[in-house]
């Protein structure tokens, strides 16, 4: 028996009158055929309250609905992921949380997922600990990604259904995400677009570079403030290649301060111990309600100290 369920109530509109229950579940809730079938495996998985009725009653998937009806669907899932992510007591910075997702402000120089070298100190470990302490029974599901050195906004879905819908938004979401970076040197242009393919050299696992055989990569940047030998810039991406901002800014001669991979020629990183990159702004739609959400995350102290004086 599944350990957790997300209960969703839908009020049927005039435009939806006459549709079958299955059509509402697949069209409005974006449930797959497998998920719809699974809902019906349980006696209260799909129920309806007709206009004027006081209680819900069972309904078949082939039955039609009327305007004003309230359809209640329980989306079940297994949540036993013991051994996958070990909970830790590390704190997390919660920007937003609801029944379907949690948005965190990731610290810089922290990995998102557990690995051989970071078995207990990843952001996922910290989130698993938060779930445990607050009595929430969720699998840790990341939407999108951030490099270890990058700080800022990152979404985790709380259930399989929300994860699927948010993952389908990722392409558009990346274009509604903005980064702040501190780059070396004096920018000649206050704004620009870098359109240069990025690839991986054979036999080199970590480092990416601009190369003709690479995948399309497009980065837009705009100067926020110029300092003597570094600048604060705001960036957005049309594509989401690994290390894209770091590679592109280095390619045009302005690597990020503190970037040990792509900024080795920087003479003075002004105390930055990581690549100075922060996911500062994110817009997306709540996966169940469809409500537009927009968030900002302030610069972390290591970057803020260089631009806030």
PDB file of N, CA and C in Angstrom, residues 165-199:
ATOM      1  N   UNK A 165       5.236  17.434 -14.159  1.00  0.00           N
ATOM      2  CA  UNK A 165       4.763  18.691 -14.740  1.00  0.00           C
ATOM      3  C   UNK A 165       5.863  19.748 -14.712  1.00  0.00           C
ATOM      4  N   UNK A 166       6.574  19.850 -13.594  1.00  0.00           N
ATOM      5  CA  UNK A 166       7.660  20.827 -13.500  1.00  0.00           C
ATOM      6  C   UNK A 166       8.780  20.503 -14.488  1.00  0.00           C
ATOM      7  N   UNK A 167       9.062  19.222 -14.679  1.00  0.00           N
ATOM      8  CA  UNK A 167      10.096  18.827 -15.638  1.00  0.00           C
ATOM      9  C   UNK A 167       9.709  19.229 -17.051  1.00  0.00           C
ATOM     10  N   UNK A 168       8.423  19.168 -17.354  1.00  0.00           N
ATOM     11  CA  UNK A 168       7.957  19.605 -18.675  1.00  0.00           C
ATOM     12  C   UNK A 168       8.074  21.109 -18.856  1.00  0.00           C
ATOM     13  N   UNK A 169       8.159  21.843 -17.747  1.00  0.00           N
ATOM     14  CA  UNK A 169       8.319  23.300 -17.810  1.00  0.00           C
ATOM     15  C   UNK A 169       9.779  23.718 -17.953  1.00  0.00           C
ATOM     16  N   UNK A 170      10.703  22.790 -17.761  1.00  0.00           N
ATOM     17  CA  UNK A 170      12.116  23.163 -17.622  1.00  0.00           C
ATOM     18  C   UNK A 170      12.648  23.972 -18.795  1.00  0.00           C
ATOM     19  N   UNK A 171      12.241  23.613 -20.028  1.00  0.00           N
ATOM     20  CA  UNK A 171      12.744  24.348 -21.183  1.00  0.00           C
ATOM     21  C   UNK A 171      12.376  25.812 -21.135  1.00  0.00           C
ATOM     22  N   UNK A 172      11.115  26.099 -20.834  1.00  0.00           N
ATOM     23  CA  UNK A 172      10.665  27.477 -20.727  1.00  0.00           C
ATOM     24  C   UNK A 172      11.172  28.126 -19.456  1.00  0.00           C
ATOM     25  N   UNK A 173      11.278  27.325 -18.387  1.00  0.00           N
ATOM     26  CA  UNK A 173      11.728  27.837 -17.097  1.00  0.00           C
ATOM     27  C   UNK A 173      13.149  28.382 -17.180  1.00  0.00           C
ATOM     28  N   UNK A 174      14.011  27.711 -17.959  1.00  0.00           N
ATOM     29  CA  UNK A 174      15.398  28.148 -18.057  1.00  0.00           C
ATOM     30  C   UNK A 174      15.499  29.531 -18.679  1.00  0.00           C
ATOM     31  N   UNK A 175      14.533  29.884 -19.544  1.00  0.00           N
ATOM     32  CA  UNK A 175      14.547  31.205 -20.166  1.00  0.00           C
ATOM     33  C   UNK A 175      13.953  32.268 -19.253  1.00  0.00           C
ATOM     34  N   UNK A 176      13.342  31.828 -18.159  1.00  0.00           N
ATOM     35  CA  UNK A 176      12.773  32.760 -17.184  1.00  0.00           C
ATOM     36  C   UNK A 176      13.579  32.740 -15.886  1.00  0.00           C
ATOM     37  N   UNK A 177      14.799  32.251 -15.998  1.00  0.00           N
ATOM     38  CA  UNK A 177      15.711  32.189 -14.871  1.00  0.00           C
ATOM     39  C   UNK A 177      16.863  33.152 -15.137  1.00  0.00           C
ATOM     40  N   UNK A 178      17.250  33.905 -14.128  1.00  0.00           N
ATOM     41  CA  UNK A 178      18.332  34.868 -14.293  1.00  0.00           C
ATOM     42  C   UNK A 178      19.415  34.627 -13.244  1.00  0.00           C
ATOM     43  N   UNK A 179      20.633  34.839 -13.660  1.00  0.00           N
ATOM     44  CA  UNK A 179      21.794  34.655 -12.802  1.00  0.00           C
ATOM     45  C   UNK A 179      22.506  35.990 -12.600  1.00  0.00           C
ATOM     46  N   UNK A 180      23.180  36.104 -11.478  1.00  0.00           N
ATOM     47  CA  UNK A 180      24.114  37.201 -11.247  1.00  0.00           C
ATOM     48  C   UNK A 180      25.505  36.598 -11.129  1.00  0.00           C
ATOM     49  N   UNK A 181      26.459  37.236 -11.785  1.00  0.00           N
ATOM     50  CA  UNK A 181      27.842  36.759 -11.744  1.00  0.00           C
ATOM     51  C   UNK A 181      28.774  37.948 -11.575  1.00  0.00           C
ATOM     52  N   UNK A 182      29.898  37.690 -10.933  1.00  0.00           N
ATOM     53  CA  UNK A 182      30.959  38.700 -10.853  1.00  0.00           C
ATOM     54  C   UNK A 182      32.087  38.224 -11.758  1.00  0.00           C
ATOM     55  N   UNK A 183      32.339  38.998 -12.803  1.00  0.00           N
ATOM     56  CA  UNK A 183      33.312  38.596 -13.809  1.00  0.00           C
ATOM     57  C   UNK A 183      34.529  39.519 -13.751  1.00  0.00           C
ATOM     58  N   UNK A 184      35.634  39.010 -14.218  1.00  0.00           N
ATOM     59  CA  UNK A 184      36.876  39.780 -14.175  1.00  0.00           C
ATOM     60  C   UNK A 184      36.945  40.778 -15.324  1.00  0.00           C
ATOM     61  N   UNK A 185      37.717  41.828 -15.108  1.00  0.00           N
ATOM     62  CA  UNK A 185      37.993  42.786 -16.162  1.00  0.00           C
ATOM     63  C   UNK A 185      36.953  43.883 -16.317  1.00  0.00           C
ATOM     64  N   UNK A 186      37.158  44.697 -17.368  1.00  0.00           N
ATOM     65  CA  UNK A 186      36.261  45.809 -17.696  1.00  0.00           C
ATOM     66  C   UNK A 186      35.531  45.465 -18.988  1.00  0.00           C
ATOM     67  N   UNK A 187      34.206  45.407 -18.934  1.00  0.00           N
ATOM     68  CA  UNK A 187      33.424  45.042 -20.108  1.00  0.00           C
ATOM     69  C   UNK A 187      33.388  46.181 -21.125  1.00  0.00           C
ATOM     70  N   UNK A 188      33.648  45.856 -22.371  1.00  0.00           N
ATOM     71  CA  UNK A 188      33.593  46.859 -23.437  1.00  0.00           C
ATOM     72  C   UNK A 188      32.156  47.221 -23.776  1.00  0.00           C
ATOM     73  N   UNK A 189      31.264  46.225 -23.721  1.00  0.00           N
ATOM     74  CA  UNK A 189      29.860  46.460 -24.045  1.00  0.00           C
ATOM     75  C   UNK A 189      28.996  46.248 -22.811  1.00  0.00           C
ATOM     76  N   UNK A 190      27.977  47.086 -22.647  1.00  0.00           N
ATOM     77  CA  UNK A 190      27.116  46.974 -21.475  1.00  0.00           C
ATOM     78  C   UNK A 190      26.181  45.777 -21.560  1.00  0.00           C
ATOM     79  N   UNK A 191      25.957  45.269 -22.749  1.00  0.00           N
ATOM     80  CA  UNK A 191      25.145  44.069 -22.901  1.00  0.00           C
ATOM     81  C   UNK A 191      25.519  43.362 -24.195  1.00  0.00           C
ATOM     82  N   UNK A 192      25.177  42.088 -24.260  1.00  0.00           N
ATOM     83  CA  UNK A 192      25.525  41.337 -25.456  1.00  0.00           C
ATOM     84  C   UNK A 192      24.986  39.916 -25.393  1.00  0.00           C
ATOM     85  N   UNK A 193      25.155  39.221 -26.504  1.00  0.00           N
ATOM     86  CA  UNK A 193      24.739  37.825 -26.614  1.00  0.00           C
ATOM     87  C   UNK A 193      25.919  36.991 -27.093  1.00  0.00           C
ATOM     88  N   UNK A 194      26.165  35.907 -26.395  1.00  0.00           N
ATOM     89  CA  UNK A 194      27.231  34.979 -26.782  1.00  0.00           C
ATOM     90  C   UNK A 194      26.572  33.745 -27.386  1.00  0.00           C
ATOM     91  N   UNK A 195      26.796  33.533 -28.658  1.00  0.00           N
ATOM     92  CA  UNK A 195      26.231  32.389 -29.376  1.00  0.00           C
ATOM     93  C   UNK A 195      27.398  31.543 -29.850  1.00  0.00           C
ATOM     94  N   UNK A 196      27.781  30.569 -29.031  1.00  0.00           N
ATOM     95  CA  UNK A 196      28.957  29.753 -29.327  1.00  0.00           C
ATOM     96  C   UNK A 196      28.737  28.348 -28.802  1.00  0.00           C
ATOM     97  N   UNK A 197      28.839  27.326 -29.654  1.00  0.00           N
ATOM     98  CA  UNK A 197      28.564  25.944 -29.234  1.00  0.00           C
ATOM     99  C   UNK A 197      29.559  25.453 -28.191  1.00  0.00           C
ATOM    100  N   UNK A 198      29.054  24.658 -27.260  1.00  0.00           N
ATOM    101  CA  UNK A 198      29.884  24.139 -26.173  1.00  0.00           C
ATOM    102  C   UNK A 198      29.938  22.617 -26.263  1.00  0.00           C
ATOM    103  N   UNK A 199      31.133  22.083 -26.115  1.00  0.00           N
ATOM    104  CA  UNK A 199      31.317  20.641 -26.168  1.00  0.00           C
ATOM    105  C   UNK A 199      32.297  20.160 -25.133  1.00  0.00           C
TER     106      UNK A 199
END
